[in-house]
Amino acid sequence: MIGSGIKRGTAELAVLSVLQDGPLHGYELARRIEQQTNGALRFTLAALYPMLYRMEQQRWIRGSWETSANGRKRRCYRLTPAGKQKLSPLRREWAELFRALQRLTKVEHA
Amino acid sequence: MPDWQELVRQRLTGLELDAAEREEVQMELAAHLEESYGRFLQQGLTEKEASHRTIEQVSDWQELRRKIDAAKRREQPMKKRTQQLWIPGFLTLILSVVALATLQKSGWQPHIASTAPNTIFFFVPWLLLLPFLGAFGAYVSSRAGGSRGSALLASCFPVPALTGAFLSMFPIGMIIEWVRGSQGDFSKVGATLLKDGVGWLLFPGVALLAGGLLRQLLFGQRSASPNATIR
């Protein structure tokens, strides 16, 4: 299990990466991240929404209300052009950090 | 099934948002809880267990309220813009003006590039100093977490500011001419603005931007540390 400090730092990257595949509402977004990381990254409601609102204020994502096929209203988030722009340097920075940690700890697969 | 909307409304009292926004937040969180609850039921949990597991997602509602208030606060992007653009931009502008005034006071004379009537002044020592000031503006912006665009804009900030001042001189000049009763010559004023623009805006702008660009190319990568994304 990954420690909470690292999780906080990777959270934005996780959200931006998952939203790159298409718009999602908060619950589905959290589920998708959990599935794709085999449970290593888990977002509770209390962790997820303040982060989504902050990212929305930074204009990396945009939320809008949509009605699903079963008539439920959900707020869907999608990546903005600014979010797309943010994603590639963020990926590069984290890859760099992990490579550095790998070299430092001499661990094969950090 | 619990009334999730009502539960969220009760527990998130005191959200410092306008009514419509508060309603949206409550609806969104309630929808999330409802979805979680439904999923737990699908997994075979009893209604009581499912409710318990759903509510468990928020251990401290007041803490959540504070976090939502902070995240939604409008001032944040403005504050960032101030730190990443306006402060470094105005610093560059002030330093550029102070440098020019100091050089003039020290007796440096502007270099005349061509003869009248199309005389263009170049203040060579000032132009040589400007790349450093541009680099400084970009550095201050980057230090505050500014993007490459903000850093470059901060480095050449004196140009749009002075352009505004120059352009405002055009109508003011015309009004003065009109008040004095003389016929305003648009082409004359336009030509003066154009040649002054080259000497006082275009070349200084290029010098400032060159410094900012150079700073970003040489040190831009280093300042963009992953720490910026770790909260």
mmCIF file of C-alpha atoms in Angstrom, chain B residues 36-159:
data_model
loop_
_atom_site.group_PDB
_atom_site.id
_atom_site.type_symbol
_atom_site.label_atom_id
_atom_site.label_comp_id
_atom_site.label_asym_id
_atom_site.label_seq_id
_atom_site.Cartn_x
_atom_site.Cartn_y
_atom_site.Cartn_z
ATOM 1 C CA SER B 36 -21.803 4.141 -2.963
ATOM 2 C CA TYR B 37 -24.755 2.840 -1.000
ATOM 3 C CA GLY B 38 -26.189 1.117 -4.074
ATOM 4 C CA ARG B 39 -22.821 -0.503 -4.797
ATOM 5 C CA PHE B 40 -22.533 -1.837 -1.241
ATOM 6 C CA LEU B 41 -26.020 -3.337 -1.497
ATOM 7 C CA GLN B 42 -25.025 -4.993 -4.766
ATOM 8 C CA GLN B 43 -22.048 -6.493 -2.962
ATOM 9 C CA GLY B 44 -24.469 -8.225 -0.607
ATOM 10 C CA LEU B 45 -24.299 -5.942 2.415
ATOM 11 C CA THR B 46 -27.442 -5.372 4.465
ATOM 12 C CA GLU B 47 -29.068 -1.933 4.318
ATOM 13 C CA LYS B 48 -27.700 -1.100 7.746
ATOM 14 C CA GLU B 49 -24.168 -2.193 6.869
ATOM 15 C CA ALA B 50 -24.330 -0.396 3.521
ATOM 16 C CA SER B 51 -25.467 2.834 5.215
ATOM 17 C CA HIS B 52 -22.713 2.525 7.782
ATOM 18 C CA ARG B 53 -20.005 1.915 5.161
ATOM 19 C CA THR B 54 -21.297 4.814 3.062
ATOM 20 C CA ILE B 55 -21.317 7.334 5.907
ATOM 21 C CA GLU B 56 -17.906 6.080 7.022
ATOM 22 C CA GLN B 57 -16.396 7.759 3.947
ATOM 23 C CA VAL B 58 -16.525 11.081 5.760
ATOM 24 C CA SER B 59 -15.044 10.937 9.242
ATOM 25 C CA ASP B 60 -15.206 14.691 9.884
ATOM 26 C CA TRP B 61 -17.897 16.687 8.100
ATOM 27 C CA GLN B 62 -16.692 20.018 9.451
ATOM 28 C CA GLU B 63 -13.226 19.323 8.061
ATOM 29 C CA LEU B 64 -14.812 18.461 4.701
ATOM 30 C CA ARG B 65 -16.803 21.721 4.820
ATOM 31 C CA ARG B 66 -13.613 23.691 5.447
ATOM 32 C CA LYS B 67 -11.812 21.919 2.591
ATOM 33 C CA ILE B 68 -14.684 22.579 0.176
ATOM 34 C CA ASP B 69 -14.830 26.243 1.212
ATOM 35 C CA ALA B 70 -11.089 26.606 0.679
ATOM 36 C CA ALA B 71 -11.163 24.817 -2.692
ATOM 37 C CA LYS B 72 -14.083 26.858 -3.991
ATOM 38 C CA ARG B 73 -12.808 30.187 -2.747
ATOM 39 C CA ARG B 74 -12.713 32.594 -5.656
ATOM 40 C CA GLU B 75 -9.673 34.560 -4.459
ATOM 41 C CA GLN B 76 -7.284 31.667 -4.962
ATOM 42 C CA PRO B 77 -6.722 31.956 -8.735
ATOM 43 C CA MET B 78 -6.589 35.734 -8.382
ATOM 44 C CA LYS B 79 -3.984 35.478 -5.639
ATOM 45 C CA LYS B 80 -1.950 33.121 -7.800
ATOM 46 C CA ARG B 81 -2.172 35.451 -10.773
ATOM 47 C CA THR B 82 -0.992 38.301 -8.578
ATOM 48 C CA GLN B 83 2.023 36.345 -7.386
ATOM 49 C CA GLN B 84 2.869 34.788 -10.735
ATOM 50 C CA LEU B 85 2.200 37.677 -13.090
ATOM 51 C CA TRP B 86 1.335 41.065 -11.605
ATOM 52 C CA ILE B 87 4.056 41.286 -8.938
ATOM 53 C CA PRO B 88 6.936 40.057 -11.168
ATOM 54 C CA GLY B 89 5.555 42.113 -14.074
ATOM 55 C CA PHE B 90 5.369 45.347 -12.113
ATOM 56 C CA LEU B 91 8.791 44.634 -10.578
ATOM 57 C CA THR B 92 10.251 44.360 -14.082
ATOM 58 C CA LEU B 93 8.478 47.555 -15.115
ATOM 59 C CA ILE B 94 9.679 49.520 -12.065
ATOM 60 C CA LEU B 95 13.247 48.250 -12.374
ATOM 61 C CA SER B 96 13.286 49.088 -16.104
ATOM 62 C CA VAL B 97 12.108 52.640 -15.456
ATOM 63 C CA VAL B 98 14.504 53.108 -12.512
ATOM 64 C CA ALA B 99 17.396 51.776 -14.614
ATOM 65 C CA LEU B 100 16.558 54.186 -17.448
ATOM 66 C CA ALA B 101 16.260 57.153 -15.088
ATOM 67 C CA THR B 102 19.538 56.255 -13.354
ATOM 68 C CA LEU B 103 21.396 55.954 -16.656
ATOM 69 C CA GLN B 104 20.016 59.278 -17.861
ATOM 70 C CA LYS B 105 20.991 60.935 -14.577
ATOM 71 C CA SER B 106 24.501 59.534 -14.906
ATOM 72 C CA GLY B 107 24.868 61.398 -18.182
ATOM 73 C CA TRP B 108 24.360 58.585 -20.710
ATOM 74 C CA GLN B 109 22.932 59.953 -23.936
ATOM 75 C CA PRO B 110 20.596 58.105 -26.275
ATOM 76 C CA HIS B 111 22.064 56.920 -29.556
ATOM 77 C CA ILE B 112 20.421 58.444 -32.648
ATOM 78 C CA ALA B 113 19.917 55.804 -35.329
ATOM 79 C CA SER B 114 18.789 57.959 -38.245
ATOM 80 C CA THR B 115 18.401 61.588 -39.185
ATOM 81 C CA ALA B 116 15.330 63.790 -38.923
ATOM 82 C CA PRO B 117 12.437 63.698 -39.591
ATOM 83 C CA ASN B 118 12.482 59.936 -38.817
ATOM 84 C CA THR B 119 14.844 60.030 -35.860
ATOM 85 C CA ILE B 120 14.847 56.906 -33.715
ATOM 86 C CA PHE B 121 16.536 56.955 -30.332
ATOM 87 C CA PHE B 122 18.294 53.909 -28.930
ATOM 88 C CA PHE B 123 19.410 53.886 -25.343
ATOM 89 C CA VAL B 124 22.121 51.287 -25.789
ATOM 90 C CA PRO B 125 23.245 50.803 -22.137
ATOM 91 C CA TRP B 126 19.598 50.455 -21.129
ATOM 92 C CA LEU B 127 18.937 47.953 -23.910
ATOM 93 C CA LEU B 128 21.947 45.941 -22.722
ATOM 94 C CA LEU B 129 20.602 45.953 -19.176
ATOM 95 C CA LEU B 130 17.045 44.924 -20.096
ATOM 96 C CA PRO B 131 17.691 41.208 -20.790
ATOM 97 C CA PHE B 132 18.848 40.859 -17.173
ATOM 98 C CA LEU B 133 15.696 42.571 -15.920
ATOM 99 C CA GLY B 134 13.567 40.371 -18.191
ATOM 100 C CA ALA B 135 15.331 37.307 -16.802
ATOM 101 C CA PHE B 136 14.707 38.578 -13.276
ATOM 102 C CA GLY B 137 10.965 39.009 -13.966
ATOM 103 C CA ALA B 138 10.788 35.462 -15.363
ATOM 104 C CA TYR B 139 12.694 34.163 -12.340
ATOM 105 C CA VAL B 140 10.308 35.796 -9.815
ATOM 106 C CA SER B 141 7.289 34.444 -11.720
ATOM 107 C CA SER B 142 8.735 30.917 -11.887
ATOM 108 C CA ARG B 143 9.595 31.019 -8.185
ATOM 109 C CA ALA B 144 5.913 31.713 -7.466
ATOM 110 C CA GLY B 145 4.994 28.632 -9.531
ATOM 111 C CA GLY B 146 4.154 30.521 -12.719
ATOM 112 C CA SER B 147 3.913 28.654 -16.019
ATOM 113 C CA ARG B 148 6.325 29.321 -18.857
ATOM 114 C CA GLY B 149 3.764 31.663 -20.424
ATOM 115 C CA SER B 150 3.353 33.682 -17.199
ATOM 116 C CA ALA B 151 7.117 33.914 -16.755
ATOM 117 C CA LEU B 152 7.611 35.222 -20.297
ATOM 118 C CA LEU B 153 4.722 37.638 -19.953
ATOM 119 C CA ALA B 154 6.178 38.920 -16.663
ATOM 120 C CA SER B 155 9.581 39.364 -18.318
ATOM 121 C CA CYS B 156 8.232 41.649 -21.052
ATOM 122 C CA PHE B 157 5.459 43.192 -18.928
ATOM 123 C CA PRO B 158 6.766 46.790 -19.331
ATOM 124 C CA VAL B 159 5.964 46.617 -23.051
#
